[in-house]
PDB file of C-alpha atoms in Angstrom:
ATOM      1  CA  UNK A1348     -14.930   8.099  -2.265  1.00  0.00           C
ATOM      2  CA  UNK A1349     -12.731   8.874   0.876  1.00  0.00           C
ATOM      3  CA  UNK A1350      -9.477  11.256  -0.398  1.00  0.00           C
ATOM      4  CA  UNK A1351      -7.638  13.310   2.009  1.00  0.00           C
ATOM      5  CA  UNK A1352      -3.949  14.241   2.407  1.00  0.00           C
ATOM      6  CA  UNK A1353      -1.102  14.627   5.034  1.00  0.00           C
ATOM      7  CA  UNK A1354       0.215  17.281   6.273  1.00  0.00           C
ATOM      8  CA  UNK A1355       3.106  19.831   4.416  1.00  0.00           C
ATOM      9  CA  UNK A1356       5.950  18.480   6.375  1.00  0.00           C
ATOM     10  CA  UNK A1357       6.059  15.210   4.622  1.00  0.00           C
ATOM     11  CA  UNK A1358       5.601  13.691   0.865  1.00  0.00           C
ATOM     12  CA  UNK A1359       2.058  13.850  -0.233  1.00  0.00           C
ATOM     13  CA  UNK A1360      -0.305  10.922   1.253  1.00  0.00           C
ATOM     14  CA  UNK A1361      -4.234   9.850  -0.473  1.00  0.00           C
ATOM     15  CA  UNK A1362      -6.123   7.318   0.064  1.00  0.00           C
ATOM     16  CA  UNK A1363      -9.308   6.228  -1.256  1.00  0.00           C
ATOM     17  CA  UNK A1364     -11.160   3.432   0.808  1.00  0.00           C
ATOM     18  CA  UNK A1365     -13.338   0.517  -0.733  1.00  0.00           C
ATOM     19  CA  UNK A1366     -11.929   0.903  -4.083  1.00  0.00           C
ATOM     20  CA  UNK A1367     -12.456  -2.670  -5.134  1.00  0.00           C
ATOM     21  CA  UNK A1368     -16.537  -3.619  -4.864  1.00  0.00           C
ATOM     22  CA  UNK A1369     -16.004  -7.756  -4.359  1.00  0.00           C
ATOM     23  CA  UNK A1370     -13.364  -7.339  -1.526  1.00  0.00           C
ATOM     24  CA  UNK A1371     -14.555  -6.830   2.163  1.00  0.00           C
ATOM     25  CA  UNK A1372     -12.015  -4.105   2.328  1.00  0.00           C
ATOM     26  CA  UNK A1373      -9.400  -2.413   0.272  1.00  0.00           C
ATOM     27  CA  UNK A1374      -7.400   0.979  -0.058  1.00  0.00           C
ATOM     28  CA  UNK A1375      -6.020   2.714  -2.854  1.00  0.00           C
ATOM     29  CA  UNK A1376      -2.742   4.695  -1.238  1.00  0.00           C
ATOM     30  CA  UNK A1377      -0.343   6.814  -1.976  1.00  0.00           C
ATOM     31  CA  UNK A1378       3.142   8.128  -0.657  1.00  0.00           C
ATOM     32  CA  UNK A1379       4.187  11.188  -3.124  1.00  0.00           C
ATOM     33  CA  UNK A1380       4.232   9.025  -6.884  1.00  0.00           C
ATOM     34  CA  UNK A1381       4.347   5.540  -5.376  1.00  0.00           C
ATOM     35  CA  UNK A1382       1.068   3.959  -5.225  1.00  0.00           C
ATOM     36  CA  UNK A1383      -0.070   0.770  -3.972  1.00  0.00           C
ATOM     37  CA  UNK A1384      -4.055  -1.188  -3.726  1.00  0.00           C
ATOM     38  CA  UNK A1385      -4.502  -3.461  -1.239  1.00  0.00           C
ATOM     39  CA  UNK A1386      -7.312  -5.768  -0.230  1.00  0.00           C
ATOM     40  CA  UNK A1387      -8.443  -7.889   2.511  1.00  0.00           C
ATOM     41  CA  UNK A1388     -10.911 -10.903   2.347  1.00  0.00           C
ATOM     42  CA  UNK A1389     -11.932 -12.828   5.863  1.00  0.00           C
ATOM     43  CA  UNK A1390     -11.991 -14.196   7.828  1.00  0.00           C
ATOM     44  CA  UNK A1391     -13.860 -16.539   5.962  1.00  0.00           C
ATOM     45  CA  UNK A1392     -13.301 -20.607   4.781  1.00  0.00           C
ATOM     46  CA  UNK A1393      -9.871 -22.311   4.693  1.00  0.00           C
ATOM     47  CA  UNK A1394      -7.462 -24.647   3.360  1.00  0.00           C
ATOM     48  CA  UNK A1395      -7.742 -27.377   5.482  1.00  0.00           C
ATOM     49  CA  UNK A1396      -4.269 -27.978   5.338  1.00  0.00           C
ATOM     50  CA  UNK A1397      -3.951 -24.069   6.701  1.00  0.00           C
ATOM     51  CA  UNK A1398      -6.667 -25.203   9.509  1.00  0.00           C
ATOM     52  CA  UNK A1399      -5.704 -23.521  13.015  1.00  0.00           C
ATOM     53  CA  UNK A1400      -7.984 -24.556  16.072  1.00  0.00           C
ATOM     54  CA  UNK A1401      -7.187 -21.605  18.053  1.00  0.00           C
ATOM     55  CA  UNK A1402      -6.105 -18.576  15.258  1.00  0.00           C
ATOM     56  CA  UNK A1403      -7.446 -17.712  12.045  1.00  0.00           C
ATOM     57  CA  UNK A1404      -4.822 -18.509   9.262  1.00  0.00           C
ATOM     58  CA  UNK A1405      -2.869 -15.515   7.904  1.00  0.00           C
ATOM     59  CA  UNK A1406      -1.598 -14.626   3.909  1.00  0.00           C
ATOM     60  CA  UNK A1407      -0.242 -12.249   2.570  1.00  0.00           C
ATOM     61  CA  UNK A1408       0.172 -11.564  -1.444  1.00  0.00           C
ATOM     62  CA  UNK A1409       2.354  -8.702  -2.801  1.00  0.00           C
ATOM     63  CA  UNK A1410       2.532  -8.305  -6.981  1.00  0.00           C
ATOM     64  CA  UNK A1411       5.121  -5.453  -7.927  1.00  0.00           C
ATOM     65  CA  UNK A1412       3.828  -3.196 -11.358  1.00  0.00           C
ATOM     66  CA  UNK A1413       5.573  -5.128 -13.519  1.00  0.00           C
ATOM     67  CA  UNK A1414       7.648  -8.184 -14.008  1.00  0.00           C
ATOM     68  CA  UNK A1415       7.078 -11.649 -11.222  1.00  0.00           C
ATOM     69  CA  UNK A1416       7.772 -11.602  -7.818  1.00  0.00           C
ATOM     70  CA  UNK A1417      11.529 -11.454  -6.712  1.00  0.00           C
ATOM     71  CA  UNK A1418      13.172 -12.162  -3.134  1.00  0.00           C
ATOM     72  CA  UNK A1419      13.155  -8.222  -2.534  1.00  0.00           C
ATOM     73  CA  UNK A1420       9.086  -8.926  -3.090  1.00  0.00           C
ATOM     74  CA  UNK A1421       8.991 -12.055  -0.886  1.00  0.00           C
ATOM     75  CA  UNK A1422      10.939  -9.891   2.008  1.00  0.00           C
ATOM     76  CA  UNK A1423       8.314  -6.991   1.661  1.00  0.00           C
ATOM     77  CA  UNK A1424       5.102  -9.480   1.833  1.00  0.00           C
ATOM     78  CA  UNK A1425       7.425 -11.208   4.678  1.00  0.00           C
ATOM     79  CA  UNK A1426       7.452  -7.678   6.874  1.00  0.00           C
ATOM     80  CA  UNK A1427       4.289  -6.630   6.660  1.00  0.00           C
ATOM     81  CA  UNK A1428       3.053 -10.178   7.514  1.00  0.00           C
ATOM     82  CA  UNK A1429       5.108  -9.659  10.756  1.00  0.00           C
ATOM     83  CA  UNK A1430       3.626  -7.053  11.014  1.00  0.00           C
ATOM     84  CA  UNK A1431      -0.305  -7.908  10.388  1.00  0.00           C
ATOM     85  CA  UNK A1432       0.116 -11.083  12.660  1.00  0.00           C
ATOM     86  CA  UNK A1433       0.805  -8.726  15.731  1.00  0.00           C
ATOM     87  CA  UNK A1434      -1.951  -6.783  15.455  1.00  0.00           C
ATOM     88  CA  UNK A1435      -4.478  -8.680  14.431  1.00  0.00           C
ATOM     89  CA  UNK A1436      -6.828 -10.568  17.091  1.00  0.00           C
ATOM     90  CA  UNK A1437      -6.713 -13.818  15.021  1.00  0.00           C
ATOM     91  CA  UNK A1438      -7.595 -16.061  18.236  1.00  0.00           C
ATOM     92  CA  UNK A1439     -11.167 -14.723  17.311  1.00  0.00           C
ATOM     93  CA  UNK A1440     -11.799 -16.138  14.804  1.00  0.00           C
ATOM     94  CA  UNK A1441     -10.026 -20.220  14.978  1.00  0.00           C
ATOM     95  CA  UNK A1442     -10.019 -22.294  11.336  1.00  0.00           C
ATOM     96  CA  UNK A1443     -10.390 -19.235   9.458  1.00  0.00           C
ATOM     97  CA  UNK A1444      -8.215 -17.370   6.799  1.00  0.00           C
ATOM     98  CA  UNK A1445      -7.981 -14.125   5.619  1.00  0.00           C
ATOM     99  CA  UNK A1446      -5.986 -12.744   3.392  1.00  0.00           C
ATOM    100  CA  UNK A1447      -4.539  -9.766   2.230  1.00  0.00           C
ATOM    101  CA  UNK A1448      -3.382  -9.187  -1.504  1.00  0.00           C
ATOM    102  CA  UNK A1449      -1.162  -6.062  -2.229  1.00  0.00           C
ATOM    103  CA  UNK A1450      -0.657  -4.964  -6.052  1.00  0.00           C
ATOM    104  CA  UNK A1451       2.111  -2.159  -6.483  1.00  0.00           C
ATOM    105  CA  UNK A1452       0.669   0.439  -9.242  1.00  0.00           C
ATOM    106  CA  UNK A1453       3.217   2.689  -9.462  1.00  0.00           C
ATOM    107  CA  UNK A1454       6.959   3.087  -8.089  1.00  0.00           C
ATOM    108  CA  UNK A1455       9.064   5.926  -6.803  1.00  0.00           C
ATOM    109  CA  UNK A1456      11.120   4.249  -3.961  1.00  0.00           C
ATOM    110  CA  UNK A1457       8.125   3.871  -1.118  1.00  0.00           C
ATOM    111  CA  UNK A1458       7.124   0.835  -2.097  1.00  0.00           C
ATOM    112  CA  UNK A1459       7.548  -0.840   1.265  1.00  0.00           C
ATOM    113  CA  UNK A1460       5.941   2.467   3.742  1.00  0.00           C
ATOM    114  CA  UNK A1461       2.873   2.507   1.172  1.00  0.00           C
ATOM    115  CA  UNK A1462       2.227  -0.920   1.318  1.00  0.00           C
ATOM    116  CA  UNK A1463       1.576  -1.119   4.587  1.00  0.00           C
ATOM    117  CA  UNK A1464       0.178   1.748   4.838  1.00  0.00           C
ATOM    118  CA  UNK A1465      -2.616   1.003   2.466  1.00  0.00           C
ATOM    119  CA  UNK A1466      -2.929  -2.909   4.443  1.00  0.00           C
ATOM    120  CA  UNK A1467      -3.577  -1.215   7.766  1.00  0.00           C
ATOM    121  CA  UNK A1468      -6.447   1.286   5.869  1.00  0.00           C
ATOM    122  CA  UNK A1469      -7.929  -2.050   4.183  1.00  0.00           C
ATOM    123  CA  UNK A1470      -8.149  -3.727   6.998  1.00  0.00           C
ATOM    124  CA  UNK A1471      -9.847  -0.899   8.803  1.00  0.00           C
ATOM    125  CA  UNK A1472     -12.054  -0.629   5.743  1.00  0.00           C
ATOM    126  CA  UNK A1473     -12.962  -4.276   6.005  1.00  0.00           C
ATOM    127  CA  UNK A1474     -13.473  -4.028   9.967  1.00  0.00           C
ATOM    128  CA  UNK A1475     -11.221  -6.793  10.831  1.00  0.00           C
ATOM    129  CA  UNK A1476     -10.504  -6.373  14.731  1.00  0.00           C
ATOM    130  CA  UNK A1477      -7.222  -5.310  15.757  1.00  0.00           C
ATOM    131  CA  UNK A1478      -5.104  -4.356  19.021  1.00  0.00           C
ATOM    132  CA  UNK A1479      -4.291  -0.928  16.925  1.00  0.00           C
ATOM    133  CA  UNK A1480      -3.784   0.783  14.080  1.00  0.00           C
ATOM    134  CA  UNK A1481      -0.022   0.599  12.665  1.00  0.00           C
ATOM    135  CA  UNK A1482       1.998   3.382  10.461  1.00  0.00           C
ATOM    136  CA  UNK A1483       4.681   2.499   8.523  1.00  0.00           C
ATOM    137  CA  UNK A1484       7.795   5.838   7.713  1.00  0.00           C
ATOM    138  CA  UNK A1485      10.420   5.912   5.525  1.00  0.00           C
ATOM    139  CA  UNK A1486      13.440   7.436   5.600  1.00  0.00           C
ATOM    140  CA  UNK A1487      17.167   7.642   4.544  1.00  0.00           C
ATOM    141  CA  UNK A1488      20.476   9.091   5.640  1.00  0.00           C
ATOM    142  CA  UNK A1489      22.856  10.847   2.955  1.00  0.00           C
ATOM    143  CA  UNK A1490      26.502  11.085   2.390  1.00  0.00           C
ATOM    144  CA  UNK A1491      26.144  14.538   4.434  1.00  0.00           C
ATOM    145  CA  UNK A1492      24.652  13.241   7.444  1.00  0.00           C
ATOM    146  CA  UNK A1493      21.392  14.286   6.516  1.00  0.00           C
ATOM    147  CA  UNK A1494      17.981  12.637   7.365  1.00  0.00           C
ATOM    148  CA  UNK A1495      15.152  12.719   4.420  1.00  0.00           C
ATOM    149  CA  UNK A1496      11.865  11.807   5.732  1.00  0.00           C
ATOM    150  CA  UNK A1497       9.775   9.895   2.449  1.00  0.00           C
ATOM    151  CA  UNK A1498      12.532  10.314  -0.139  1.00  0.00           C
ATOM    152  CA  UNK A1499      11.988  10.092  -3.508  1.00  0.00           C
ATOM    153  CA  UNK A1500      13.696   7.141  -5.556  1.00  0.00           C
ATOM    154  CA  UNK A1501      16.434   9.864  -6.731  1.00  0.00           C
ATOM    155  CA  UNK A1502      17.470  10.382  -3.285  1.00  0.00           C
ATOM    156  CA  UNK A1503      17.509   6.908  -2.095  1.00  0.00           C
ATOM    157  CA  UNK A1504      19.754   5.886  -5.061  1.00  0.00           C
ATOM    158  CA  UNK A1505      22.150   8.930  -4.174  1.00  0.00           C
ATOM    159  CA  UNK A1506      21.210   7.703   0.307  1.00  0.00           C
ATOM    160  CA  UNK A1507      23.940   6.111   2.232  1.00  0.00           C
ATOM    161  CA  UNK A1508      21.248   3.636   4.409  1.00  0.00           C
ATOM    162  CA  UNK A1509      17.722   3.763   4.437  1.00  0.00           C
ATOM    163  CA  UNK A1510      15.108   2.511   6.718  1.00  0.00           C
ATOM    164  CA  UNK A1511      11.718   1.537   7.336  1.00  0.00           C
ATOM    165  CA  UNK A1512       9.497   1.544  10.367  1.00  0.00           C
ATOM    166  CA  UNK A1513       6.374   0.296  11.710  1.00  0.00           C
ATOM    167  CA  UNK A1514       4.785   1.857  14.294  1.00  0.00           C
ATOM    168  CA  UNK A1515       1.686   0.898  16.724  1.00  0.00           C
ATOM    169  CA  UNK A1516      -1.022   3.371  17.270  1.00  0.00           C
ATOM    170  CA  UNK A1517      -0.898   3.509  20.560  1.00  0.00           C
ATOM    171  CA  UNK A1518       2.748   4.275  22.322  1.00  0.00           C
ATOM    172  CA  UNK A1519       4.161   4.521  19.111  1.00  0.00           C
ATOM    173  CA  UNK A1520       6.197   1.389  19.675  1.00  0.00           C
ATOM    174  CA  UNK A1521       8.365  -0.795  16.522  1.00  0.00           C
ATOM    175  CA  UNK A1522       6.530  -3.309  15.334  1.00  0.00           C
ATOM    176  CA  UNK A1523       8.583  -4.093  12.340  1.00  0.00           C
ATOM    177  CA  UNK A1524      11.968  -2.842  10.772  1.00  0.00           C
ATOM    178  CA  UNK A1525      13.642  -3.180   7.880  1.00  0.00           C
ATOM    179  CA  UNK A1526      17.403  -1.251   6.848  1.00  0.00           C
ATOM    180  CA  UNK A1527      19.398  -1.288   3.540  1.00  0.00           C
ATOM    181  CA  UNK A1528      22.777  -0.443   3.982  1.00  0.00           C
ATOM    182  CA  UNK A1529      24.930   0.854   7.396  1.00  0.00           C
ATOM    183  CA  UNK A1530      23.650   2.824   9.778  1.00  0.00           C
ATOM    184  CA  UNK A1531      25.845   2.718  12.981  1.00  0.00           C
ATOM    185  CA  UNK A1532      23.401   3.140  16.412  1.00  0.00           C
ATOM    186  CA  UNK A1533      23.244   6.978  16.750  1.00  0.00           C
ATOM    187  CA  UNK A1534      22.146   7.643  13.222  1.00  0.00           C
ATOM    188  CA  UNK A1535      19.869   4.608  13.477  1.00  0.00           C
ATOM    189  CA  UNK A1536      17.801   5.858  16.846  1.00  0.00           C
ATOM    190  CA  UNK A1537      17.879   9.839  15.126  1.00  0.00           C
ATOM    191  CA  UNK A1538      15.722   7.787  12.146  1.00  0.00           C
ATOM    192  CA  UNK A1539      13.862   6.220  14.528  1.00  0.00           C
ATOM    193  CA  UNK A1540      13.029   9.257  16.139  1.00  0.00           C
ATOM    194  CA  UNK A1541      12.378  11.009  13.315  1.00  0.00           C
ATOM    195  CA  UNK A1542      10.011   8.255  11.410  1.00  0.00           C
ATOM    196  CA  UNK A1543       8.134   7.965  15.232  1.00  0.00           C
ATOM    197  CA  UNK A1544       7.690  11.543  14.889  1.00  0.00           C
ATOM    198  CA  UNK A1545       5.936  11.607  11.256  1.00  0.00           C
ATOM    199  CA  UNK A1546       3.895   8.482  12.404  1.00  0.00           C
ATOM    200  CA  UNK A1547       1.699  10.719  14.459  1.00  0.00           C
ATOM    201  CA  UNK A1548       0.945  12.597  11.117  1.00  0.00           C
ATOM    202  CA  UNK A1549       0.243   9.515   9.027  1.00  0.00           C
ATOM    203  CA  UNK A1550      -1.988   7.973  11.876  1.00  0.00           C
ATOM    204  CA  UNK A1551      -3.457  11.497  12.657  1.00  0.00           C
ATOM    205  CA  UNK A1552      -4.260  11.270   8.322  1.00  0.00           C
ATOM    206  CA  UNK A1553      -6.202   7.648   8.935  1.00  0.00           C
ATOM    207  CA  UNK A1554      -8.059   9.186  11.876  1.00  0.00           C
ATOM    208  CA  UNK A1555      -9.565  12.020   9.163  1.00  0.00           C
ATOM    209  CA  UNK A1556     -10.402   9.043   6.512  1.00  0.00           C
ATOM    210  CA  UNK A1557     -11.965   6.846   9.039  1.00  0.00           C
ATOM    211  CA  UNK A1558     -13.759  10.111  10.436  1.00  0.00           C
ATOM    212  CA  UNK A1559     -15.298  11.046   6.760  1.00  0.00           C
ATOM    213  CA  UNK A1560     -15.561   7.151   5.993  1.00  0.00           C
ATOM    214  CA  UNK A1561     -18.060   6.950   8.994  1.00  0.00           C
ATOM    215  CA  UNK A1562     -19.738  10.482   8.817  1.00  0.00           C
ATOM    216  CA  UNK A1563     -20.301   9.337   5.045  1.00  0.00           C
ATOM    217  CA  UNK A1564     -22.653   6.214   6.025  1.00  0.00           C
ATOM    218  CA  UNK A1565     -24.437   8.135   8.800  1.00  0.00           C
ATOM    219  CA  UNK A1566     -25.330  10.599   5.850  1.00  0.00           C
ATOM    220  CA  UNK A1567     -26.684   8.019   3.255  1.00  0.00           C
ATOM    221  CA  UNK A1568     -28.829   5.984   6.259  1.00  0.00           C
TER     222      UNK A1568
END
């Protein structure tokens, strides 16, 4: 069991790695009280219909806690695919799938940010080859002019605009974006600064899990 936690200077962060036994990898994460498991399978067989000859085929499955799957669900599995597909090295592996299933456990507003979050740690888990690691931040803008880095669903109910951003591992760059409500362009680039800034934090906490995941399997061989 892998659990460690983020820094002070943003909502709490866990993770436990290879939480479900029959997946090849999967992450139980949290962002303060929202909480999401995902797992990854492949690459492995394939729809023929799905059948690529130069890129393994790419799903992704997102189940909120309760109730079916609504558009706000099918825009969330639609973001981190986006997402996934860039970093992934799918011309490795042609007529192959693999797929990544997402089931929400509990809510508070982060639902997106922990999401694919706990993707990127699954996918690490299940050593599927990628370009880099990715970090996803949350944050909103209130009626004051103030920026709240992970808010809580309170204070993104009371939030002018909030946003979410993916970041790469490496220069930090925007993979994927996604805004509710009206941000004109200088409070949108102080988000993005600020969300780029508490990226280095989350992917600094992935470089401790992967660190005790590995130090863990020298120890039992």
């Amino acid at each position: 069991m892998h659990i460690c936690y983020s820094s002070s200077k943003m909502a709490k962060h866990a993770c436990q790695l290879n939480f479900l036994s029959r997946s090849d990898g999967s992450a139980l994460y949290s962002i303060g009280n929202t909480v999401a498991l995902a797992s990854v399978n492949g690459p492995g067989e394939v729809k023929k219909s799905n059948r690529h000859y130069n890129r393994s085929h790419l799903e992704v499955c997102y189940s909120p806690s309760t109730g079916q799957s609504m558009i706000g669900e099918r825009t969330l599995e639609s973001v981190i695919l986006h997402t996934v597909e860039q970093v992934i090295l799918v011309h490795l592996h042609p007529r192959t799938a693999t797929n990544v299933t997402i089931q929400e456990m509990q809510s508070d507003g982060l639902a997106l940010s922990t999401s694919v979050n706990a993707t990127c740690l699954a996918l690490l888990d299940a050593g599927v080859q990628m370009k880099s690691p990715f970090a996803a931040v949350t944050c909103c803008l209130t009626p004051s002019g103030t920026i709240i880095i992970e808010p809580t669903e309170a204070e993104l109910k009371e939030s002018e605009a909030l946003a979410t951003f993916v970041f790469d591992g490496q220069a930090l760059n925007v993979l994927s974006a996604h805004q509710e409500g009206c941000l004109d362009s200088e409070n949108f680039y102080a988000c993005l600064r600020k969300c780029q800034t508490a990226a280095k934090d989350v992917l600094n906490f992935y470089r401790r899990i992967m660190e005790e995941k590995y130090s863990s399997d020298k120890s039992y061989n």
